[in-house]
Tab-separated table of C-alpha atoms and ligand atoms in Angstrom:
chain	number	residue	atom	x	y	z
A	1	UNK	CA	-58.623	108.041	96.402
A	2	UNK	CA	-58.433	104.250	95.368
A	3	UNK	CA	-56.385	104.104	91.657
A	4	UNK	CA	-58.893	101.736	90.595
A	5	UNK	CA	-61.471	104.727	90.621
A	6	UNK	CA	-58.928	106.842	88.542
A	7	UNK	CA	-59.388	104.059	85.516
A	8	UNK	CA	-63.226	104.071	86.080
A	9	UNK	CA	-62.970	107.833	85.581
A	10	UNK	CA	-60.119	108.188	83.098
A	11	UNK	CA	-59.231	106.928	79.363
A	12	UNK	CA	-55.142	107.409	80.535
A	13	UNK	CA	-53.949	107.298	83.595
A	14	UNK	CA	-50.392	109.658	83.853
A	15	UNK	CA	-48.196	108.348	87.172
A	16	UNK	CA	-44.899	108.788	88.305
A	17	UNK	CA	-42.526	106.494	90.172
A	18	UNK	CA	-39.882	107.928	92.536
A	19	UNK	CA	-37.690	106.501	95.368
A	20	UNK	CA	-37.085	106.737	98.791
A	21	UNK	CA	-33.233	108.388	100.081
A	22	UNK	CA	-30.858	105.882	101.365
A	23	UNK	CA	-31.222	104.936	104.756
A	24	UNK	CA	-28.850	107.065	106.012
A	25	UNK	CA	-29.795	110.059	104.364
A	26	UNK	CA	-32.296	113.036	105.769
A	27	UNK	CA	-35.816	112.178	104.656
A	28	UNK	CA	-36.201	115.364	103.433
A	29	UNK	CA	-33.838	115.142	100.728
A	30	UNK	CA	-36.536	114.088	98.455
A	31	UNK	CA	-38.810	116.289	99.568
A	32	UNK	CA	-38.140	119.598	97.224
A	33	UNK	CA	-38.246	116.178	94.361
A	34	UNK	CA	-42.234	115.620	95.510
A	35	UNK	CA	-43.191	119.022	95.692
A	36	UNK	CA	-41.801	119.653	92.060
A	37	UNK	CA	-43.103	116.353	90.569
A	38	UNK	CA	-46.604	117.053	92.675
A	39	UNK	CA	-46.919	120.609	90.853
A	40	UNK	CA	-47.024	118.644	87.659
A	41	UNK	CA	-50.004	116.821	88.787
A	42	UNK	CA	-49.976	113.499	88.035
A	43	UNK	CA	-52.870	110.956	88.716
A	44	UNK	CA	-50.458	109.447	91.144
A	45	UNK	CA	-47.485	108.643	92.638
A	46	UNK	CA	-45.703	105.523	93.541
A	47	UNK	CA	-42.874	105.038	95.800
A	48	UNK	CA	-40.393	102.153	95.303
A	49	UNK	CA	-39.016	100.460	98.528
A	50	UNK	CA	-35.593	98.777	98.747
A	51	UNK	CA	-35.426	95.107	98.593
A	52	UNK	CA	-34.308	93.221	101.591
A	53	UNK	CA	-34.697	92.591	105.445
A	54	UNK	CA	-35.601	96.647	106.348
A	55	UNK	CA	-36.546	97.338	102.544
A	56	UNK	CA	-39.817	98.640	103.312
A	57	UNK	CA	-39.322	100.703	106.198
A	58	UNK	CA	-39.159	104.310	104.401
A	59	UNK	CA	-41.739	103.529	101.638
A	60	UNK	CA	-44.332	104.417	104.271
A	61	UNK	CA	-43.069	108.096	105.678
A	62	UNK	CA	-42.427	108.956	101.525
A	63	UNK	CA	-45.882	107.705	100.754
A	64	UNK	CA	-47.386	110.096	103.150
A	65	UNK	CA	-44.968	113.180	101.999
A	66	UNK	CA	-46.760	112.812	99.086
A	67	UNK	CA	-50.222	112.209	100.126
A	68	UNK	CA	-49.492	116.019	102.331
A	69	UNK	CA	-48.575	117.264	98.467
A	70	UNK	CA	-51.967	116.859	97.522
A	71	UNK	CA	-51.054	113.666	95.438
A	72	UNK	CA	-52.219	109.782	95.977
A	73	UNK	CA	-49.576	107.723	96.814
A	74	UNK	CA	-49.078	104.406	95.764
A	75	UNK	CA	-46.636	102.511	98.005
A	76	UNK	CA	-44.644	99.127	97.208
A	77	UNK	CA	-44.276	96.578	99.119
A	78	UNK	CA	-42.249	93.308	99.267
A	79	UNK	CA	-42.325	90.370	100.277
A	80	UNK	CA	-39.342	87.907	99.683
A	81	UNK	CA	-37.825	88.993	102.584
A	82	UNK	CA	-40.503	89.231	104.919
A	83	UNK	CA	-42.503	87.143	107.769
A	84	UNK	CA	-46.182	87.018	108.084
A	85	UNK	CA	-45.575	89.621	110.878
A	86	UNK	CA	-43.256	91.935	109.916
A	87	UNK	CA	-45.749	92.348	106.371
A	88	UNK	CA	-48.710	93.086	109.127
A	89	UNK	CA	-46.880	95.670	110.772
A	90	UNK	CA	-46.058	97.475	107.303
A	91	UNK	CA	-49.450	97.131	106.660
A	92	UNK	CA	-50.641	98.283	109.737
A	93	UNK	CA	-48.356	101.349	109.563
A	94	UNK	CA	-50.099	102.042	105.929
A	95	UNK	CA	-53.267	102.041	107.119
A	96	UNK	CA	-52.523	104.138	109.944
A	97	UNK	CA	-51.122	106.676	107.637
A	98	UNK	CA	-54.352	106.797	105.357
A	99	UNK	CA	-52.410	105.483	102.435
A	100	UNK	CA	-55.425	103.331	100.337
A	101	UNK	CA	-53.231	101.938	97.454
A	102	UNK	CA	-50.300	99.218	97.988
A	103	UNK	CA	-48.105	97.798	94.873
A	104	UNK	CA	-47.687	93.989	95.863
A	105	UNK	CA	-44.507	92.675	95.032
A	106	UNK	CA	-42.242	89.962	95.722
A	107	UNK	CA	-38.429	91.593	95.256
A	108	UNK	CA	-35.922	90.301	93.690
A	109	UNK	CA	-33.211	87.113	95.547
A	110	UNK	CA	-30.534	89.301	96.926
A	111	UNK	CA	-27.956	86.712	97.386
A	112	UNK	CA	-27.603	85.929	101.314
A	113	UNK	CA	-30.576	87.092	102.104
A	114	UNK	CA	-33.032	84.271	103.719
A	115	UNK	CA	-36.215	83.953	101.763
A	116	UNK	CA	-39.712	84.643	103.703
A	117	UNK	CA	-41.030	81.220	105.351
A	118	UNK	CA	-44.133	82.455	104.214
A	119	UNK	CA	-44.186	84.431	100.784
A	120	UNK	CA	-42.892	82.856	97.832
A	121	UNK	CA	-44.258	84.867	95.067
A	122	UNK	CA	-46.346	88.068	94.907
A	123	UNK	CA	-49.692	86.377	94.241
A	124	UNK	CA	-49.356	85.071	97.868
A	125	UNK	CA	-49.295	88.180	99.507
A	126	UNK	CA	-51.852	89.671	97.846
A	127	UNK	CA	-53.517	86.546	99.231
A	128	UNK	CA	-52.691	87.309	102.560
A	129	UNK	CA	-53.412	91.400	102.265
A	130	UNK	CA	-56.899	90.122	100.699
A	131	UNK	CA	-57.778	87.455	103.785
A	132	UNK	CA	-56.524	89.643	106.369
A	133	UNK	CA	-59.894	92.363	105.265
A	134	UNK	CA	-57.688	95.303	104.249
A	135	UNK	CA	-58.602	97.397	102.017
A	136	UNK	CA	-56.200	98.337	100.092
A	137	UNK	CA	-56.518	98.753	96.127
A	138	UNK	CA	-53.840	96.344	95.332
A	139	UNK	CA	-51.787	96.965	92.328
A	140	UNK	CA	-49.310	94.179	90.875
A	141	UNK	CA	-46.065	94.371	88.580
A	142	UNK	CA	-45.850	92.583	84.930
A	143	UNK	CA	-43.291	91.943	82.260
A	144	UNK	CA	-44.144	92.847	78.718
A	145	UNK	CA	-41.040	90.663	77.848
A	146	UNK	CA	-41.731	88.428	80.321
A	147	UNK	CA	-39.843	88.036	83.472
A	148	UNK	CA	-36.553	86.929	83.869
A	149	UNK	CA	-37.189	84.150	86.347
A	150	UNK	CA	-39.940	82.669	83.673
A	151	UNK	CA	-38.663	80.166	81.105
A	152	UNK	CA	-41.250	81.586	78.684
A	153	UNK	CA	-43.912	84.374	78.403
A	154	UNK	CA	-46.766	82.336	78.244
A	155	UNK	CA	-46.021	80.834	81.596
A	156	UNK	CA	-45.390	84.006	83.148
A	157	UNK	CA	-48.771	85.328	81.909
A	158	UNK	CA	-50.308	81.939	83.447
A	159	UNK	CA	-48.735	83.356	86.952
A	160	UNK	CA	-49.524	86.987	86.010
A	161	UNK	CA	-54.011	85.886	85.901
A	162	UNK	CA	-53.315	84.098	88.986
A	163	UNK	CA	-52.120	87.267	90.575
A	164	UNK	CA	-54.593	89.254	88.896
A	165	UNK	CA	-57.042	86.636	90.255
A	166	UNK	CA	-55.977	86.916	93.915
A	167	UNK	CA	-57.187	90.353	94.330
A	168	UNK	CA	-55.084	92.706	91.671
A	169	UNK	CA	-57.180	95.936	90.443
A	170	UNK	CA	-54.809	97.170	87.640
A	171	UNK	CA	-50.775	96.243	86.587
A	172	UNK	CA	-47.896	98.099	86.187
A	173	UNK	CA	-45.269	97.240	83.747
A	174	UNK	CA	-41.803	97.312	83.450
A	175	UNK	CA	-39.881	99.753	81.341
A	176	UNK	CA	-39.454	98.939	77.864
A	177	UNK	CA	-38.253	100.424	75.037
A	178	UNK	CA	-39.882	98.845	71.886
A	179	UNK	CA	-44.012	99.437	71.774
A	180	UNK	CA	-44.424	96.634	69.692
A	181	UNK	CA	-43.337	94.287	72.494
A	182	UNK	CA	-46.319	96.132	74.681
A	183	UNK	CA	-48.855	96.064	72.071
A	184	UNK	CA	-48.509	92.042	71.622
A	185	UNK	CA	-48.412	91.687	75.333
A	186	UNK	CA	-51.270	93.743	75.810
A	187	UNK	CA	-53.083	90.861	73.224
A	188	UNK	CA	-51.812	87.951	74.862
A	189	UNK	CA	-53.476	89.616	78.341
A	190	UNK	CA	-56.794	90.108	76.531
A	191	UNK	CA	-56.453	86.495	74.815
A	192	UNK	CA	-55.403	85.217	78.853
A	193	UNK	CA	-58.670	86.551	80.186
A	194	UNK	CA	-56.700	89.472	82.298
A	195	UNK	CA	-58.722	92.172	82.059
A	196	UNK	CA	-57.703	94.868	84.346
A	197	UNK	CA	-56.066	97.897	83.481
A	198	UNK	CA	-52.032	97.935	82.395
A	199	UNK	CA	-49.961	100.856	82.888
A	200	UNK	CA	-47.164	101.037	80.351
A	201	UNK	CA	-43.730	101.821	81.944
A	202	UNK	CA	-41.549	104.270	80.372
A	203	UNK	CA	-38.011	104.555	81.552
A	204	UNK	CA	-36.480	108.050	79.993
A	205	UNK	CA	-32.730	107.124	79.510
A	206	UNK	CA	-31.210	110.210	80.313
A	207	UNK	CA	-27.718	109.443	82.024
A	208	UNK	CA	-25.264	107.031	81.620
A	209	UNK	CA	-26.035	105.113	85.152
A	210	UNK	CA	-29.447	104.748	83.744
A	211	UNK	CA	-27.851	102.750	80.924
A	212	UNK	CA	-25.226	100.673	82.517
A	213	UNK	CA	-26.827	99.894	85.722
A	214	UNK	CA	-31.298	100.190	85.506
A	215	UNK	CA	-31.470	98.707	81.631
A	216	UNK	CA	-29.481	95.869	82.912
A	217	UNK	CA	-31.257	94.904	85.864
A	218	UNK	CA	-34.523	95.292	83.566
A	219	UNK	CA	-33.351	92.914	80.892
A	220	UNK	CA	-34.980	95.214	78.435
A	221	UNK	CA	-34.130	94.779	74.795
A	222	UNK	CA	-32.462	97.273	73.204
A	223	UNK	CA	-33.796	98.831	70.096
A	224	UNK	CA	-31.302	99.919	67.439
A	225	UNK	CA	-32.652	103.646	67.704
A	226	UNK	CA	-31.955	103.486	71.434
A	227	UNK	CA	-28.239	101.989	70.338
A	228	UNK	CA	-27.468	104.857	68.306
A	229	UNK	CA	-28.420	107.091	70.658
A	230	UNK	CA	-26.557	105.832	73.700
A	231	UNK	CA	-23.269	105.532	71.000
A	232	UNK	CA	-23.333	109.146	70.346
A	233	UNK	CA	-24.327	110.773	73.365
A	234	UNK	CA	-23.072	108.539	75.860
A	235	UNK	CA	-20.263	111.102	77.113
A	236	UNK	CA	-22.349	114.269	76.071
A	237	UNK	CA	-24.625	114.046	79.207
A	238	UNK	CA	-26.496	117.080	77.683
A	239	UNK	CA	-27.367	115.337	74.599
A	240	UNK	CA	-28.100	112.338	75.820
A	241	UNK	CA	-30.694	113.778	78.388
A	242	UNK	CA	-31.961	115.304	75.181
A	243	UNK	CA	-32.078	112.787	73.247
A	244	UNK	CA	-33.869	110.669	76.496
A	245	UNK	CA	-36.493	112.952	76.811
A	246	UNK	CA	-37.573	113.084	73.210
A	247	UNK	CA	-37.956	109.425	73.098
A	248	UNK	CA	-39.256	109.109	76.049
A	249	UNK	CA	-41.879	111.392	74.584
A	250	UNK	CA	-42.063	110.083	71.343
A	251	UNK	CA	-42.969	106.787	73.617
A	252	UNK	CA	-45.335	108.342	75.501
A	253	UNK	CA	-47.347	109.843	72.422
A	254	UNK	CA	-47.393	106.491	70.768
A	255	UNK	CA	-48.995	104.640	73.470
A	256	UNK	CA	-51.194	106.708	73.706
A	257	UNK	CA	-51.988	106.774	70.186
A	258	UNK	CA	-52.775	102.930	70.177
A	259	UNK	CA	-55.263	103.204	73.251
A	260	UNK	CA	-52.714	102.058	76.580
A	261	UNK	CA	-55.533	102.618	79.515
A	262	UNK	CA	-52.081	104.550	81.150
A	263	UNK	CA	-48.416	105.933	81.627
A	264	UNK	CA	-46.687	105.418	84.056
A	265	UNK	CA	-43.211	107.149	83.899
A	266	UNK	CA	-39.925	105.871	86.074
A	267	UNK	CA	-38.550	109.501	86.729
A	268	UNK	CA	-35.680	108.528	89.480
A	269	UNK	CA	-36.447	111.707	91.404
A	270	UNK	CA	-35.928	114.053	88.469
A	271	UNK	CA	-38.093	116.816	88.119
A	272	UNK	CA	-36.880	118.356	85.110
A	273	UNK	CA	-37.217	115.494	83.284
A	274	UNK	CA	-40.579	114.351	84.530
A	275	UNK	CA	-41.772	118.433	83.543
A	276	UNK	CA	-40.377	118.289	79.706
A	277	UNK	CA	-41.900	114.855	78.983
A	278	UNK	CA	-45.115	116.430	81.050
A	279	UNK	CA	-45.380	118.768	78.973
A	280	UNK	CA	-45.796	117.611	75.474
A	281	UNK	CA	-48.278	114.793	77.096
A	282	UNK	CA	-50.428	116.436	79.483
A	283	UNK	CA	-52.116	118.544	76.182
A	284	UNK	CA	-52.956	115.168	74.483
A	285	UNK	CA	-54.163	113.998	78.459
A	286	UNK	CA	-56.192	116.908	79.159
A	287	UNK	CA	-57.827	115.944	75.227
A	288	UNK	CA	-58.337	112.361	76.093
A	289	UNK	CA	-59.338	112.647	79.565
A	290	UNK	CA	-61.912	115.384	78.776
A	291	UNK	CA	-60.456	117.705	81.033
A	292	UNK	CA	-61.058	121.610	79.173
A	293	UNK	CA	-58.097	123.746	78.670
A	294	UNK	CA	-56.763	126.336	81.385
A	295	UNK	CA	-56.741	129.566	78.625
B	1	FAD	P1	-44.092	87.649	91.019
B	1	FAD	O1	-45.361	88.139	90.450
B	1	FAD	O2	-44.150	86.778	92.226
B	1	FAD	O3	-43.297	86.886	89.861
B	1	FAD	C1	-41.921	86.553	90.051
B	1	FAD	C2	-41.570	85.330	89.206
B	1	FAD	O4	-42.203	84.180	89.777
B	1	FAD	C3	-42.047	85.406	87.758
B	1	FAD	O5	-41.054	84.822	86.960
B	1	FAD	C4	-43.321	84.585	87.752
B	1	FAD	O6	-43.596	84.010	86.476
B	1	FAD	C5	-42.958	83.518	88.780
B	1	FAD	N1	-44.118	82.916	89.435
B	1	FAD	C6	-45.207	83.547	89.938
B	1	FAD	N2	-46.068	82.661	90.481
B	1	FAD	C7	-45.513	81.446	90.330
B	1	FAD	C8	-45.897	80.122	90.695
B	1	FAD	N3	-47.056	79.878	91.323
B	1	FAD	N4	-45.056	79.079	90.395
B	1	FAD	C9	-43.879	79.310	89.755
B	1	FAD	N5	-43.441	80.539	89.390
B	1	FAD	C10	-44.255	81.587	89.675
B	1	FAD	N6	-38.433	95.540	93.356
B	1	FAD	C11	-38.168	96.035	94.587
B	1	FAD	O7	-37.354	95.440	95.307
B	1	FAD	N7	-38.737	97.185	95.045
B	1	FAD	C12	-39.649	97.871	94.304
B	1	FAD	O8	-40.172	98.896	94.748
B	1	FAD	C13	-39.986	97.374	93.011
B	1	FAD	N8	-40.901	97.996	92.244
B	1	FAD	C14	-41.253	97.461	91.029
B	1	FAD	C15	-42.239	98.103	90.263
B	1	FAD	C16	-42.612	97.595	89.027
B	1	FAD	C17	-43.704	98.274	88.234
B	1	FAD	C18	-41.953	96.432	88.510
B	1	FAD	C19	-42.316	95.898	87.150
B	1	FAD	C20	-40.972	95.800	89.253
B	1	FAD	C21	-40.612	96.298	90.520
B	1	FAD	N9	-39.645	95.675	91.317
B	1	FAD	C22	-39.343	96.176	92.555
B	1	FAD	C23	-38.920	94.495	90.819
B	1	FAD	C24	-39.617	93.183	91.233
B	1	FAD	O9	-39.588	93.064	92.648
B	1	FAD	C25	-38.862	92.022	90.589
B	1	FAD	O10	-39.046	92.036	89.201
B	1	FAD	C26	-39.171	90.651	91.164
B	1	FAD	O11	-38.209	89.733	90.636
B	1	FAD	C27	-40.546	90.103	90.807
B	1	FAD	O12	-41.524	90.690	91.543
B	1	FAD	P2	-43.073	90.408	91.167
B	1	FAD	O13	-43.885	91.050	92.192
B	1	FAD	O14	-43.322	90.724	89.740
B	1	FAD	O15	-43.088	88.799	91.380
């Protein structure tokens, strides 16, 4: 099914975002992760690729593990690294797998690596997935703190319509810890004309790479609650998974308060986590969504 009919049909959409195994690993060593997260039924899934010249090339074979799990996959796809033909064959090899949603992305610069000749920013290939007739739903990423490339947010939001405008059906947003910092981005959309559906991302800081390495990359601010609970936990990983979860949740439950049209939840692979946070949100789903209880 095409996301954009799961925000016709739903007031909150609840996704998950996992990753492919490293090249060199079996490609079945995520596969006992997609069963589990697919038994918590989620609207969808999406399935990050790797930046760089061969980035994409596992995105696919994940995408369809979880399409045979009974879940829709959405699959990303970049482009800063890419020719016109090497982004037709990873289209091609989509298609051919039956997968009907693609995340559009440029990627970050990895130092060394040549740009594309023929993709500068994300907007253009949705251009070029749009004029070459596929039909893909197309989903695109945005910044509630704007992006780090951007000098300000307002500019950034200028790109994000023309992105939107290009062929985008709904956005995706990058973890952040602060609601607030959603809420007024979510206004400055509305006031921008963008008018398709945003996913919040929530990022449930639950180990200490999560802190040190992912919140960096992110350039997410750091709210003094989150502080204070990296300070004390940091070397209990117990608590601090704990302590992740529950704000995570706390998060979640907010957003969904205030009306977000969907959650969309960066588990890194982890099951457990992804099932606690599940389950103190899918009541307050199933209630929103109109879905009846099971008893
Ligand atoms: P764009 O939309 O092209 O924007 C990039 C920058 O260019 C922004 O600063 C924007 O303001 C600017 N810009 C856009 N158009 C113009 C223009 N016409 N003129 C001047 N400036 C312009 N990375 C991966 O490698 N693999 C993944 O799987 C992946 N998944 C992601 C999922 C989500 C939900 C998010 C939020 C990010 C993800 N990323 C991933 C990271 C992403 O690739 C980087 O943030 C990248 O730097 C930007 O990609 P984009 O598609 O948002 O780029």
């Amino acid at each position: 099914m095409k996301i954009s009919r799961l925000f016709q049909q739903k007031k909150a959409v609840y996704s998950f975002e996992i990753f492919p195994p490293k090249p060199t690993a079996d490609l079945n060593a995520v596969r006992g992760a997609i069963e589990a997260l697919s038994a918590l039924a989620p609207d969808y899934i999406s399935v990050t690729c790797s930046a760089g010249g061969s980035g994409n090339s596992r995105t696919p074979e994940i995408a369809q593990m979880v399409k045979a799990c009974g879940v829709e996959p959405l699959a990303h796809l970049t482009c800063i690294n890419s020719d016109r033909a090497a982004i037709l064959d990873a289209l091609e090899k989509l298609r051919r797998l039956g997968i009907r949603n693609v995340l559009a992305l440029r990627g970050d610069r990895i130092p060394g690596a040549p740009d594309s000749p023929d993709f500068s920013y994300a907007a253009d290939l949705v251009r070029f997935i749009r004029g070459n007739g596929y039909d893909f739903d197309l989903a695109g990423a945005c910044y509630p703190e704007g992006h780090p490339d951007c000098p300000d947010l307002d500019t950034d939001i200028e790109h994000l319509k023309q992105k939107v405008d290009a062929g985008v059906t709904h956005l995706n947003s990058q973890l952040f810890f602060d609601n607030e910092d959603f809420f007024r981005f979510r206004d400055r959309l509305a006031k921008a004309g963008i008018d398709v559906p945003v996913q919040a991302g929530i990022m449930p800081l639950v180990k200490k790479s999560h802190v040190d390495r992912i919140v960096g990359l992110s350039g997410a601010k750091i709210p003094a609650k989150i502080s204070r609970m990296v300070a004390r936990f940091y070397d209990t990983p117990d608590a601090l998974q704990e302590a992740g979860i529950a704000y995570a949740v706390d998060q979640a439950i907010d957003l969904l308060s205030a009306g977000v049209q969907g959650v969309h939840l960066y588990v890194m692979n982890n099951p457990y986590v992804a099932r606690r946070i599940t389950e103190s949100v899918s009541p307050i789903l199933r209630e929103l969504n109109g879905v009846p209880h099971a008893d």
